[in-house]
Amino acid sequence: MTPETHDAVLVFSKTWGAVYLSVVFLLAALWTYWPSRKSVYDKAEQSPLGNEEIRQ
């Protein structure tokens, strides 16, 4: 691999890798904080106090 090709691949992977990881982070944050998921987290909050299983 020539140095120019290596540099091009490096720039491509850094740029699109950052974009990819940003999108994955945003999707995970949306999934976690979506309002309809609140009941799941409210149940999980109480789970150490009881023996019942958490169901989604």
C-alpha positions as a printed NumPy array, in Angstrom:
array([[  0.   ,   0.   ,   0.   ],
       [  1.428,   3.348,  -0.97 ],
       [  1.677,   6.161,   1.577],
       [ -0.94 ,   8.173,  -0.325],
       [ -3.404,   5.287,  -0.262],
       [ -2.721,   4.69 ,   3.413],
       [ -3.349,   8.353,   4.206],
       [ -6.586,   8.342,   2.201],
       [ -7.83 ,   5.22 ,   3.99 ],
       [ -6.853,   6.713,   7.342],
       [ -8.751,   9.951,   6.695],
       [-11.773,   8.018,   5.428],
       [-11.862,   5.699,   8.442],
       [-11.415,   8.505,  10.96 ],
       [-14.12 ,  10.643,   9.371],
       [-16.751,   7.983,   8.765],
       [-15.834,   6.091,  11.921],
       [-16.617,   9.202,  13.963],
       [-19.889,   9.673,  12.077],
       [-20.824,   6.015,  12.608],
       [-20.069,   6.107,  16.338],
       [-21.978,   9.376,  16.726],
       [-25.043,   7.88 ,  15.052],
       [-24.844,   4.752,  17.223],
       [-24.554,   6.918,  20.349],
       [-27.549,   9.053,  19.357],
       [-29.668,   5.976,  18.637],
       [-28.723,   4.426,  21.986],
       [-29.553,   7.662,  23.816],
       [-32.9  ,   7.952,  22.031],
       [-33.704,   4.322,  22.821],
       [-32.858,   4.831,  26.485],
       [-34.677,   8.116,  27.021],
       [-37.729,   7.472,  24.82 ],
       [-40.836,   8.339,  26.887],
       [-42.57 ,   4.98 ,  26.353],
       [-39.579,   3.184,  27.963],
       [-40.094,   5.018,  31.275],
       [-42.202,   2.211,  32.741],
       [-39.403,  -0.304,  32.156],
       [-36.922,   1.868,  34.02 ],
       [-39.411,   2.575,  36.815],
       [-39.766,  -1.191,  37.304],
       [-36.   ,  -1.669,  37.186],
       [-35.604,   1.044,  39.791],
       [-37.643,  -1.032,  42.232],
       [-36.169,  -4.427,  41.279],
       [-33.486,  -4.575,  44.004],
       [-36.287,  -4.345,  46.549],
       [-38.325,  -7.245,  45.215],
       [-37.948, -10.686,  43.688],
       [-40.125, -10.251,  40.597],
       [-38.662, -10.285,  37.105],
       [-38.588,  -7.193,  34.904],
       [-40.541,  -7.649,  31.693],
       [-40.534,  -5.288,  28.775]])
